[in-house]
Short mmCIF file of N, CA and C in Angstrom, two decimals:
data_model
loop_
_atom_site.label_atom_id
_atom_site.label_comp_id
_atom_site.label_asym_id
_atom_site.label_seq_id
_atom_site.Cartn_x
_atom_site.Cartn_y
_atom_site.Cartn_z
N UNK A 1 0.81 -1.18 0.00
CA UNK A 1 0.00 0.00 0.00
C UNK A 1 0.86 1.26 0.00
N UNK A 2 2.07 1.55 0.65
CA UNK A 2 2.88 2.41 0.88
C UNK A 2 3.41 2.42 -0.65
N UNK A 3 3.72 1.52 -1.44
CA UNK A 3 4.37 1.70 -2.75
C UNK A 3 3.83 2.21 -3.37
N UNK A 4 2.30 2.16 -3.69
CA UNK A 4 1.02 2.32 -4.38
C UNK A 4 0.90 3.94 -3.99
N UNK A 5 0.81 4.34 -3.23
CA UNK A 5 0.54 5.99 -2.15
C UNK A 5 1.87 6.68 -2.42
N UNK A 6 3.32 5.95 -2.85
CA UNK A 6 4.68 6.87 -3.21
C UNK A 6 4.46 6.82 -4.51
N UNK A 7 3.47 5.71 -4.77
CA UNK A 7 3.68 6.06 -6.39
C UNK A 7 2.40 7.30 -7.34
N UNK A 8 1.89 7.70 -6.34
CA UNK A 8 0.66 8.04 -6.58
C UNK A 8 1.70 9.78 -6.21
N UNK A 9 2.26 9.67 -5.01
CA UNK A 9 2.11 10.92 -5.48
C UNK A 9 3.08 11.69 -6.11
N UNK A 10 4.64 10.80 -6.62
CA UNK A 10 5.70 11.11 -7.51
C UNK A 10 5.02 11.29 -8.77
N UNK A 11 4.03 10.70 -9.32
CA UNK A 11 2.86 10.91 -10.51
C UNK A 11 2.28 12.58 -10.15
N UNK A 12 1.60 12.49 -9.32
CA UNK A 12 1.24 13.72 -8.68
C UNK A 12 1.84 15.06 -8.99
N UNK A 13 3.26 15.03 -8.24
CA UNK A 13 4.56 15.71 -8.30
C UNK A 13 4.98 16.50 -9.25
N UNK A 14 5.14 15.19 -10.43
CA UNK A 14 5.71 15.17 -11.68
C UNK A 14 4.71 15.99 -12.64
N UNK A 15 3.29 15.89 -12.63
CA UNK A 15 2.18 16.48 -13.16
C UNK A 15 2.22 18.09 -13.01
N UNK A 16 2.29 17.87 -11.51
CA UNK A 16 2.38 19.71 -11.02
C UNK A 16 3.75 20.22 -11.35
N UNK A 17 4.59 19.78 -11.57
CA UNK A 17 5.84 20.19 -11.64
C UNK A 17 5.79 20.73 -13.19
N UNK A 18 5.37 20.11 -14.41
CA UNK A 18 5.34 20.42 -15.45
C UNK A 18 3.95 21.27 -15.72
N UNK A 19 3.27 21.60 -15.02
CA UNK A 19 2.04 22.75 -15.22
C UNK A 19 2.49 23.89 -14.65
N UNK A 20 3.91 24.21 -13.84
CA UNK A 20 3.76 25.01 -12.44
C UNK A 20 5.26 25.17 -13.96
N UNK A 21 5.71 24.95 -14.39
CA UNK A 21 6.88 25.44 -15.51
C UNK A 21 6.90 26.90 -16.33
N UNK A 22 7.63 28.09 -15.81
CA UNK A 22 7.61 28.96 -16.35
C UNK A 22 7.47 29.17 -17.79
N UNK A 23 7.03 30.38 -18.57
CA UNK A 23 6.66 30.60 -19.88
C UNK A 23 8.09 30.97 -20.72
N UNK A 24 8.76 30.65 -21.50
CA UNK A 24 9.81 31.39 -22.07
C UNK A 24 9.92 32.92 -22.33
N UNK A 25 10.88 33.30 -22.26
CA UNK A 25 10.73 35.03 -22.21
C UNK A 25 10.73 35.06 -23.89
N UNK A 26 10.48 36.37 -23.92
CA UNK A 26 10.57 36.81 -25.43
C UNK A 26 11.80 37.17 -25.47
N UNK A 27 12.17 37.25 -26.58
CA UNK A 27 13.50 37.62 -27.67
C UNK A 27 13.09 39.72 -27.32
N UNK A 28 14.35 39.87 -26.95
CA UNK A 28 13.89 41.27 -27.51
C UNK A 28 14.44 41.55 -28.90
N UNK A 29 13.94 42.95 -29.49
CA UNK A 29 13.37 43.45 -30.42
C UNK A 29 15.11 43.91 -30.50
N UNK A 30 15.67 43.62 -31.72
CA UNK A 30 17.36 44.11 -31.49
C UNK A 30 16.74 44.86 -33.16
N UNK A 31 16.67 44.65 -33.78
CA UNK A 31 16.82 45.10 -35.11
C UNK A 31 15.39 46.01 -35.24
N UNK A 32 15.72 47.61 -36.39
CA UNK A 32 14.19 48.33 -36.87
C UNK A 32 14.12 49.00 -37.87
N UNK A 33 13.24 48.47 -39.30
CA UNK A 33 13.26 49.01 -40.58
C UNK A 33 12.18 49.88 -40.15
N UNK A 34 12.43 51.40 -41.01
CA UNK A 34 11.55 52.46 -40.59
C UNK A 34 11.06 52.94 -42.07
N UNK A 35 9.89 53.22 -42.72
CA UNK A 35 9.59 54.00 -43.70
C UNK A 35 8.77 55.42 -43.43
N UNK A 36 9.43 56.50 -43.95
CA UNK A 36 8.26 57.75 -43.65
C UNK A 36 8.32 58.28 -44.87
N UNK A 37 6.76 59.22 -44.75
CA UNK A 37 6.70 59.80 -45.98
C UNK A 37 6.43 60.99 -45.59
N UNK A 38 7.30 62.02 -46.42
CA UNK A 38 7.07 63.58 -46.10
C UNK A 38 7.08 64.39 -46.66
N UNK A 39 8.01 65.88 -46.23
CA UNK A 39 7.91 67.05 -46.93
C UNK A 39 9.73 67.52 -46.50
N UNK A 40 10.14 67.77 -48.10
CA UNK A 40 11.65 68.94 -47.36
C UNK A 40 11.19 69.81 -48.02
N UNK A 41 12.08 70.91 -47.10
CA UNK A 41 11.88 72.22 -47.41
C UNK A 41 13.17 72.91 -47.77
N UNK A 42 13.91 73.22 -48.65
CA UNK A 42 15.05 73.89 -48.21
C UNK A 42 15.36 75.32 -48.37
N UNK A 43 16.01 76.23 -47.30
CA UNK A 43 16.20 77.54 -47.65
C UNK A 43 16.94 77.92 -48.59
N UNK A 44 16.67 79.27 -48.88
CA UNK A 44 17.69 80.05 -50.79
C UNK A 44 19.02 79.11 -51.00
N UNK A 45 18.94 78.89 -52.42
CA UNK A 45 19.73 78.86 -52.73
C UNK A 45 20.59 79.55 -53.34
N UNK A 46 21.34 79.65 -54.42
CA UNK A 46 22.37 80.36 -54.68
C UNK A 46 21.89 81.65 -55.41
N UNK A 47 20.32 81.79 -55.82
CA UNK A 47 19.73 83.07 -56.10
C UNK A 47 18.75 83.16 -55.34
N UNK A 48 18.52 83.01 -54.12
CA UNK A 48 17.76 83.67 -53.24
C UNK A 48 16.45 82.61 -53.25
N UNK A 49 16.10 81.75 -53.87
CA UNK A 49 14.89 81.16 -53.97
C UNK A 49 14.56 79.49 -52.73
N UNK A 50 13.66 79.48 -52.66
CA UNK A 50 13.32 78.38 -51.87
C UNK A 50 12.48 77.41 -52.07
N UNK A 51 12.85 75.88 -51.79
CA UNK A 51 12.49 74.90 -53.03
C UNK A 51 12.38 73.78 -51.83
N UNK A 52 10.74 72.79 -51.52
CA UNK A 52 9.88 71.81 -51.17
C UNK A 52 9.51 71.08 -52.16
N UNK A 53 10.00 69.93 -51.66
CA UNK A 53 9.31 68.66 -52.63
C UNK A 53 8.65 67.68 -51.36
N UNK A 54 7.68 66.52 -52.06
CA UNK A 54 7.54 65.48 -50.89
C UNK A 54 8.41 64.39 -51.29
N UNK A 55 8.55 63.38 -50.50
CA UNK A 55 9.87 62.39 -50.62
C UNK A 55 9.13 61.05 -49.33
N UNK A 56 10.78 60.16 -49.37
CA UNK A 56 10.41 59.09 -48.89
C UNK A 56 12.12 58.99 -47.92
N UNK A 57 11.62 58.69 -47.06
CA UNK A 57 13.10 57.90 -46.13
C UNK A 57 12.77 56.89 -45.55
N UNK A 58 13.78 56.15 -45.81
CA UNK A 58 14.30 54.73 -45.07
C UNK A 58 15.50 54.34 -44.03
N UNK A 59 15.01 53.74 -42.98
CA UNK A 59 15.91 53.80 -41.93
C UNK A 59 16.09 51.86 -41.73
N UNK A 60 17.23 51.55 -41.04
CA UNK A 60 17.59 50.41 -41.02
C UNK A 60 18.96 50.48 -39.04
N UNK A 61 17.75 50.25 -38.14
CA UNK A 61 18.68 50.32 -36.85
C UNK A 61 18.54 49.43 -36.10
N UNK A 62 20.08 49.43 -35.36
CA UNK A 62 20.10 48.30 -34.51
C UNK A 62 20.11 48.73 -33.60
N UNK A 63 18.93 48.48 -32.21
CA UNK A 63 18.34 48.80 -30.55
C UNK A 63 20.32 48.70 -29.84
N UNK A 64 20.31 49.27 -29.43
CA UNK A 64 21.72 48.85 -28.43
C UNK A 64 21.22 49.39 -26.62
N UNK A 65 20.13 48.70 -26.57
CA UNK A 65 19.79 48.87 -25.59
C UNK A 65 18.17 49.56 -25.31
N UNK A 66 17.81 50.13 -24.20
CA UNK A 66 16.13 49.77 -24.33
C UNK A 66 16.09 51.04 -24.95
N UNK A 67 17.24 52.36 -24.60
CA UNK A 67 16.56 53.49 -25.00
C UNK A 67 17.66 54.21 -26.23
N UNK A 68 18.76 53.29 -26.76
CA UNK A 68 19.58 54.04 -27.73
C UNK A 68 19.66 52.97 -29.30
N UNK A 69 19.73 54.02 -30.42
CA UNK A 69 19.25 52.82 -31.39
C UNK A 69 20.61 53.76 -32.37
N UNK A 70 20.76 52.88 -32.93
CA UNK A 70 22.08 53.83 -34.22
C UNK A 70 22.10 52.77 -35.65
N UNK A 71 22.11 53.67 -37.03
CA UNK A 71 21.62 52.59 -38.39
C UNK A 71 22.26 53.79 -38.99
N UNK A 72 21.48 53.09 -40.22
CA UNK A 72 21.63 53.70 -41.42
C UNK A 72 20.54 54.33 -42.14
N UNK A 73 20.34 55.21 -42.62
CA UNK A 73 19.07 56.07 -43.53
C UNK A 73 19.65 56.53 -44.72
N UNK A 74 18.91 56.44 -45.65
CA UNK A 74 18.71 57.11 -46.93
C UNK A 74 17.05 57.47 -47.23
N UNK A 75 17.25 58.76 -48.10
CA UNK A 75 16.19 59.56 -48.28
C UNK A 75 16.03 60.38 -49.90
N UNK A 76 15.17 60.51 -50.15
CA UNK A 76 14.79 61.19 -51.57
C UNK A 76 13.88 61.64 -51.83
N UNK A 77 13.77 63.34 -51.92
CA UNK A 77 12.88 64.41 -51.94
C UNK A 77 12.75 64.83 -53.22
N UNK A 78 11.47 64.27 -54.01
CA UNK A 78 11.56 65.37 -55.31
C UNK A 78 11.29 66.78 -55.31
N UNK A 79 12.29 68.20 -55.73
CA UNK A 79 11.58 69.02 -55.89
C UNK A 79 12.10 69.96 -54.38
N UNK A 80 13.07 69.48 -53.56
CA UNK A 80 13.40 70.07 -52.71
C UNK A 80 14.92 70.87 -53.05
N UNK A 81 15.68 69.95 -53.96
CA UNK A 81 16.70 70.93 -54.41
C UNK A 81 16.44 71.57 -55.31
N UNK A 82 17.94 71.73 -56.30
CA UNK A 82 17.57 73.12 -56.79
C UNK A 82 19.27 72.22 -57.83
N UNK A 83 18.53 72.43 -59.39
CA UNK A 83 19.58 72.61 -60.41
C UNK A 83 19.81 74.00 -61.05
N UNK A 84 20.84 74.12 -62.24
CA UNK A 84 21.24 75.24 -62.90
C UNK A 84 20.59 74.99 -64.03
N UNK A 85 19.53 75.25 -64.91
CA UNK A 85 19.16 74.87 -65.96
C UNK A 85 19.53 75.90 -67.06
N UNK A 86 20.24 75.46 -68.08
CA UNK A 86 20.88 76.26 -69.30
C UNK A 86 19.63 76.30 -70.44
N UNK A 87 19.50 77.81 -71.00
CA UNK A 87 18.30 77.67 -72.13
C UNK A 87 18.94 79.10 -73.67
N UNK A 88 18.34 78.72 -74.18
CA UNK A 88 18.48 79.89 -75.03
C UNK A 88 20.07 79.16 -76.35
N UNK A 89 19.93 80.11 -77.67
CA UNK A 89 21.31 80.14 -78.07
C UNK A 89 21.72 80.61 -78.25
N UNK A 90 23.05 80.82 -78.70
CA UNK A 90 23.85 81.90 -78.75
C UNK A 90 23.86 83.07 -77.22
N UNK A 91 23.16 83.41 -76.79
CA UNK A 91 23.15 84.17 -75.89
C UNK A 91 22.74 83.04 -74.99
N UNK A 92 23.41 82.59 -73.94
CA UNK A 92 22.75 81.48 -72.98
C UNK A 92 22.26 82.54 -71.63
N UNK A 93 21.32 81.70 -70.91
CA UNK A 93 20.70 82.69 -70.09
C UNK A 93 20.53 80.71 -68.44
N UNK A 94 21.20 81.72 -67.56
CA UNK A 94 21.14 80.58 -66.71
C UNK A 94 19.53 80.39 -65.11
N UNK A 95 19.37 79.78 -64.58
CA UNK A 95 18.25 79.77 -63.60
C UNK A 95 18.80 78.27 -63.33
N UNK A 96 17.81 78.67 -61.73
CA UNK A 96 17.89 77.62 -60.78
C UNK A 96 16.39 77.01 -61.30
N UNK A 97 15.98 75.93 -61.40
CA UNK A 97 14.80 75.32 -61.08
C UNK A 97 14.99 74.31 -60.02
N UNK A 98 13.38 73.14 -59.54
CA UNK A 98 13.57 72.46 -59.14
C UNK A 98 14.38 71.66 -59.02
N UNK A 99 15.09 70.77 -58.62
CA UNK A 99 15.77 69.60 -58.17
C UNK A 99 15.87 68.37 -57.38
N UNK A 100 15.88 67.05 -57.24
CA UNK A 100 16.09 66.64 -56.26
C UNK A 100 16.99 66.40 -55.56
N UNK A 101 16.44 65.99 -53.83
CA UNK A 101 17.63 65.65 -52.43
C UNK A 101 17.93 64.75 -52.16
N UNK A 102 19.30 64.18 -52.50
CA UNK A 102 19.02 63.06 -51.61
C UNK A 102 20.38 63.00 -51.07
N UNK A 103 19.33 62.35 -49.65
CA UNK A 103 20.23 61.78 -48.86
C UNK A 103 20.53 60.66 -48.27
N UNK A 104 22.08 60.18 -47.54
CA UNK A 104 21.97 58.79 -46.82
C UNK A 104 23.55 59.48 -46.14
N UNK A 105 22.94 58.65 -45.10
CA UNK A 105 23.92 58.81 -43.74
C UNK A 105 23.94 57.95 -42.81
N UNK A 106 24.36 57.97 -41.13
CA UNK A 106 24.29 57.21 -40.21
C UNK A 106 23.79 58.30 -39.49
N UNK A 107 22.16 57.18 -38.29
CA UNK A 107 22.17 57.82 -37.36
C UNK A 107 21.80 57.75 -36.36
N UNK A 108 21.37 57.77 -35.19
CA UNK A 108 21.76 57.95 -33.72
C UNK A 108 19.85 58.43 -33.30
N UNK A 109 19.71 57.37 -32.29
CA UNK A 109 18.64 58.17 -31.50
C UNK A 109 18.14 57.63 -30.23
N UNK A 110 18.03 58.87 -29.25
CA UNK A 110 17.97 58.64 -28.07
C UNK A 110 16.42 59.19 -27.16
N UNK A 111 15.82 57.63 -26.86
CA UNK A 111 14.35 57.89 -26.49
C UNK A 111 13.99 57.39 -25.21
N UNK A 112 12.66 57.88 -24.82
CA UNK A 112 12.05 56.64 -23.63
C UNK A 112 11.16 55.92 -23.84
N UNK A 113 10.57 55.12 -23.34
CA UNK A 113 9.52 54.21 -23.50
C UNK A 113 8.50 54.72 -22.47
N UNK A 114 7.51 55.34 -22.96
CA UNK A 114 6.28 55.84 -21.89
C UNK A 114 5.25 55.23 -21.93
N UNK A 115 4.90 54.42 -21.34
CA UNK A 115 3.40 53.52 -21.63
C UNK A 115 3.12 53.41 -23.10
N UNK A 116 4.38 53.05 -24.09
CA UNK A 116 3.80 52.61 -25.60
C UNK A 116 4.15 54.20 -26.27
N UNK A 117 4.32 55.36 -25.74
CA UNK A 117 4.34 56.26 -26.25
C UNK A 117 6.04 56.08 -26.51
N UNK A 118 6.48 56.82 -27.43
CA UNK A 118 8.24 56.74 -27.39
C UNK A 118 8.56 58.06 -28.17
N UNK A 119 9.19 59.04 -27.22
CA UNK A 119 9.55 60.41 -27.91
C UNK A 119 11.16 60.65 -27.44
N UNK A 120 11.23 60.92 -28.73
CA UNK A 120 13.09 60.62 -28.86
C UNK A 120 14.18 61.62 -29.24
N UNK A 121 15.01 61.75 -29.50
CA UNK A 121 15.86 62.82 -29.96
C UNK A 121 17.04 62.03 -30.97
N UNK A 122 16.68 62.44 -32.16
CA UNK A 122 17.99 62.37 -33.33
C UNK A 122 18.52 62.91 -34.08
N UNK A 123 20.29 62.49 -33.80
CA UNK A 123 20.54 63.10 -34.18
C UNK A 123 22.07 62.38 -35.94
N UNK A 124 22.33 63.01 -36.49
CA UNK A 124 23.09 62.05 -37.83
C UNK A 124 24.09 62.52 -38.72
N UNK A 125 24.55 62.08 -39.44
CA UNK A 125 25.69 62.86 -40.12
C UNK A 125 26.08 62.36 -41.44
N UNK A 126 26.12 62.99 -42.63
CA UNK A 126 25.86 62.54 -43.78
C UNK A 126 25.60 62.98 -45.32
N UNK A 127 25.23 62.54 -46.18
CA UNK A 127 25.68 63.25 -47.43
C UNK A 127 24.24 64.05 -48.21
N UNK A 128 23.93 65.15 -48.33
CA UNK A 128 22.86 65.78 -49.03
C UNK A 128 23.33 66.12 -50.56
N UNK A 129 23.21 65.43 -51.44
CA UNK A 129 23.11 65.52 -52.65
C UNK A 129 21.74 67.10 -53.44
N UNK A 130 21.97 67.76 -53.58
CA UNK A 130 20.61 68.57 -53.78
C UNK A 130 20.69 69.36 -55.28
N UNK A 131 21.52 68.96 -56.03
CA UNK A 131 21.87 69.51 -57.35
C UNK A 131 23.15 69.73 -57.77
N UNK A 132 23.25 70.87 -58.58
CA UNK A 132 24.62 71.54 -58.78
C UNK A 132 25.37 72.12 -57.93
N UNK A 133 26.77 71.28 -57.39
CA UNK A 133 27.72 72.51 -56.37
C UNK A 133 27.00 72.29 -55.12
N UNK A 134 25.95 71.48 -54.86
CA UNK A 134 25.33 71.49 -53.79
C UNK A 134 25.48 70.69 -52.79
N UNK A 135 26.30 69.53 -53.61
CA UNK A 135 26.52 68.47 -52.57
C UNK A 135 27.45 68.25 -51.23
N UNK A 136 26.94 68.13 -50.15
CA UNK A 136 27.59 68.61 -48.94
C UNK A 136 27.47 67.18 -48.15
N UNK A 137 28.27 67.44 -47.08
CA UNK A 137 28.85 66.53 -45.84
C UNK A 137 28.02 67.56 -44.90
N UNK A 138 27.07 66.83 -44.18
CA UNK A 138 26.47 67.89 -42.90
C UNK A 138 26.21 66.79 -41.88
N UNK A 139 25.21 67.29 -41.30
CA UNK A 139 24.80 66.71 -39.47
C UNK A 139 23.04 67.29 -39.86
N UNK A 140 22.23 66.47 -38.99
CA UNK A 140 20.76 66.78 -38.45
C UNK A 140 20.61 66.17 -37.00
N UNK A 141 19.67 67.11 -37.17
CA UNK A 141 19.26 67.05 -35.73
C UNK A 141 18.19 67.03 -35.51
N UNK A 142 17.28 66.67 -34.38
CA UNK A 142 15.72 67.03 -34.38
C UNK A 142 14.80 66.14 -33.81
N UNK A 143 13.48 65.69 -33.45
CA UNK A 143 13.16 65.10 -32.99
C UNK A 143 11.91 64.21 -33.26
N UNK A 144 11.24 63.35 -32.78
CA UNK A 144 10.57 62.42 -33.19
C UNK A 144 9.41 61.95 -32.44
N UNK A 145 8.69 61.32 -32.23
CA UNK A 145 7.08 61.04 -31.53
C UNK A 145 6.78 59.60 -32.12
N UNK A 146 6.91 58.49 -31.30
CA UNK A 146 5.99 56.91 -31.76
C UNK A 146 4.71 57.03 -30.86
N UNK A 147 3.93 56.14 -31.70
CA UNK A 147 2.75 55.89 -31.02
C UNK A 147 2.29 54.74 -31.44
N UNK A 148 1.36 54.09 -30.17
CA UNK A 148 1.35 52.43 -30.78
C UNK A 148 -0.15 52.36 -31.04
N UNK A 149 -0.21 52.96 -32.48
CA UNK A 149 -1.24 52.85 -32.92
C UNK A 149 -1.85 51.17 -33.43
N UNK A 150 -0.99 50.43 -33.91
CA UNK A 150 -0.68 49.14 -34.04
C UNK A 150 0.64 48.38 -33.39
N UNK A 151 0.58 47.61 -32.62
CA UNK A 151 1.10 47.08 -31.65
C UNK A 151 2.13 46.94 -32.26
N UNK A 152 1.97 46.17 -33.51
CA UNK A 152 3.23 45.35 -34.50
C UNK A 152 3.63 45.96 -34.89
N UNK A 153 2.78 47.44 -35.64
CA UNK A 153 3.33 48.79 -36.96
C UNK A 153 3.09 49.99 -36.21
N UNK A 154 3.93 50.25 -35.08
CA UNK A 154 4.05 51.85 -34.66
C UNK A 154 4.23 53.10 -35.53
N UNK A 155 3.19 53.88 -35.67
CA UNK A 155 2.94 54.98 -35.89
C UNK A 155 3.80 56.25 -35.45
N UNK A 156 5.21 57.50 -36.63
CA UNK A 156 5.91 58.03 -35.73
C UNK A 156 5.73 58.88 -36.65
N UNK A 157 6.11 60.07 -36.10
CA UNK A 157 6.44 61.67 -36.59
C UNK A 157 8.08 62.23 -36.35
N UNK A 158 8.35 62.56 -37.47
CA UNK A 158 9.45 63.27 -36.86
C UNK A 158 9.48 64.58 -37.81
N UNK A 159 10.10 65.57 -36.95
CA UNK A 159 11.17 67.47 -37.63
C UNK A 159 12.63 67.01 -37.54
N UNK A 160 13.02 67.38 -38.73
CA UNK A 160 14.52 66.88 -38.45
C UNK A 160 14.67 68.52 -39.05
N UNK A 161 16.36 69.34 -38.81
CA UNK A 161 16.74 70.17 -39.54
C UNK A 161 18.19 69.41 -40.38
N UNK A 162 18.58 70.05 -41.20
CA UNK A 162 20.14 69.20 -41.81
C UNK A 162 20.55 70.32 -42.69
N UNK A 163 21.93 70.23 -41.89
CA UNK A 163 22.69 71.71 -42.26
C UNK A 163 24.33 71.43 -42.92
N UNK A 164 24.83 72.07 -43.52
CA UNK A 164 26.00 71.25 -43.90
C UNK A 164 27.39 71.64 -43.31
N UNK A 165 28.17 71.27 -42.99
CA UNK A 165 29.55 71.24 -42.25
C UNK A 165 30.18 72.21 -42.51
N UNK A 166 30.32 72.15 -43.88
CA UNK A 166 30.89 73.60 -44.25
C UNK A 166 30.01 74.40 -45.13
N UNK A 167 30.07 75.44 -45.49
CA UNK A 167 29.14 76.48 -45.82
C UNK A 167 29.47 76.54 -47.26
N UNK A 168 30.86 76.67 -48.03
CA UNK A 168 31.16 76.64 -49.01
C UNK A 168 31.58 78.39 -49.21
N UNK A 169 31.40 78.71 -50.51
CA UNK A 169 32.18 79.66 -50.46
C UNK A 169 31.27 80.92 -50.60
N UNK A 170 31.50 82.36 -50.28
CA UNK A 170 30.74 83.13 -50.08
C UNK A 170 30.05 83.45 -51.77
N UNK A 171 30.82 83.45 -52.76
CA UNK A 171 30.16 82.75 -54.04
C UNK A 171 28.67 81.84 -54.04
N UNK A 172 28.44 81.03 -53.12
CA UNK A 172 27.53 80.12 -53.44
C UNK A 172 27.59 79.56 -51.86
N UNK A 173 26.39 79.58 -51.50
CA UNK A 173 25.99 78.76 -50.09
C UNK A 173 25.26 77.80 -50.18
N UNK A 174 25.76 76.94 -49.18
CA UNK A 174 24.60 75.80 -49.15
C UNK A 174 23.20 75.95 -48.30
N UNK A 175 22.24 75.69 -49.15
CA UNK A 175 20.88 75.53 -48.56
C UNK A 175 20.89 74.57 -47.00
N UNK A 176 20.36 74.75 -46.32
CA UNK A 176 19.67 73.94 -44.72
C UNK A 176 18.54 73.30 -45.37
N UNK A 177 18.23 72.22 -44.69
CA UNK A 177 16.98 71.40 -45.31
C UNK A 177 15.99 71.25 -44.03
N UNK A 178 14.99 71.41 -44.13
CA UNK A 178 14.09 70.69 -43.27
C UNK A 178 13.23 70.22 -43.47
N UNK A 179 13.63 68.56 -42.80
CA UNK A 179 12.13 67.76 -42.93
C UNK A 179 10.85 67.21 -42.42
N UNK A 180 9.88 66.59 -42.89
CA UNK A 180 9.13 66.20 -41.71
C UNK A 180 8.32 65.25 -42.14
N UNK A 181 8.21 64.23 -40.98
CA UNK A 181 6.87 63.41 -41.99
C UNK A 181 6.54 62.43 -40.87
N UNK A 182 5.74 61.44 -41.56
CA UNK A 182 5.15 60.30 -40.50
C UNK A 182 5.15 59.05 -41.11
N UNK A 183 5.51 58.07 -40.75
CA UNK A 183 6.06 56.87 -40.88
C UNK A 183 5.33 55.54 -40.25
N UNK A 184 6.27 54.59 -40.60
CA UNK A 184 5.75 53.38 -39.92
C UNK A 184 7.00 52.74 -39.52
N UNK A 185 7.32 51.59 -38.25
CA UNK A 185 8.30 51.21 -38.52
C UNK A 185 8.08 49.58 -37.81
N UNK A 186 8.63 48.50 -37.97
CA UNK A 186 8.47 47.28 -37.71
C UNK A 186 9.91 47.13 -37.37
N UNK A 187 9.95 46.19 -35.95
CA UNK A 187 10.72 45.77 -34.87
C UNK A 187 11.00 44.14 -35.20
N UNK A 188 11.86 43.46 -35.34
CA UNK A 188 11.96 41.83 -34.74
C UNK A 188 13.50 41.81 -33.85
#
């Protein structure tokens, strides 16, 4: 009877032991492709004029922790730079028209996690392509807003400004860009 009653309740034991077994944790979220769609704006260019297109950026970052993330972005604004367009013959006659921006760089951003809300600060450094003579080495800066409008596909805003390193020559300045837009971005 005693064998029957140890065996009853090592059965027992063994039952609760594998129901009473913790859940596996999740994987955190190390890697984040970002798409936004927006507006640049950039100030005069080399005759005084000022030139907005809408565009698209793509971001590609790796989390290095809960609140700092650093990647790569590229971006392309139609209509935000600015070319030299040649017309006429014999007598040539020069103008700026539209152009496009683009850019790609590395960059950096530093946020919190507020009940699902996540408002951040970034900042990057990198190449603005924007026409003729225009192409510059600069930095942006600026900031950003998630919202978990979809759990899986967070909903974000960001103002960035992007200015260039060096100014170039008093001949010809480089335009500041500013952008803005709202996005989506997916985590694994």
């Amino acid at each position: 009877m005693r064998a029957l009653f140890a065996g009853v309740l090592l059965w027992g034991g063994t039952a609760m032991a594998q129901e009473v077994a913790p859940a596996p944790e999740p994987t955190p979220e190390t890697m984040e492709f970002g798409i936004h769609l927006g507006l640049a704006a950039a100030t005069s260019d080399s005759e005084g004029e000022s030139h907005i297109g809408p565009g698209v950026r793509v971001h590609l970052l790796r989390h290095l922790g809960p609140y700092f993330s650093a990647g790569a972005e590229a971006g392309v604004y139609i209509g935000a730079g600015s070319r030299t367009q040649v017309s006429g013959s014999g007598q040539h006659s020069y103008s700026q028209v539209d152009g496009t921006l683009g850019q790609v760089g590395l960059v950096a951003r530093l946020g919190v996690n507020a009940n699902g809300f996540r408002p951040g600060l970034v900042v990057g450094v990198g190449l603005n392509a924007a026409g003729d003579d225009s192409t510059s080495l600069g930095f942006s800066a600026g900031m950003e807003f998630e919202a978990p409008i979809l759990e899986w596909l967070p909903l974000s805003f960001d103002m960035r400004i992007h200015k260039a390193l060096v100014d170039g020559t008093s001949r010809y300045h480089k335009p500041m860009f500013i952008t803005g837009g709202v996005g989506w971005r997916y985590r694994w």
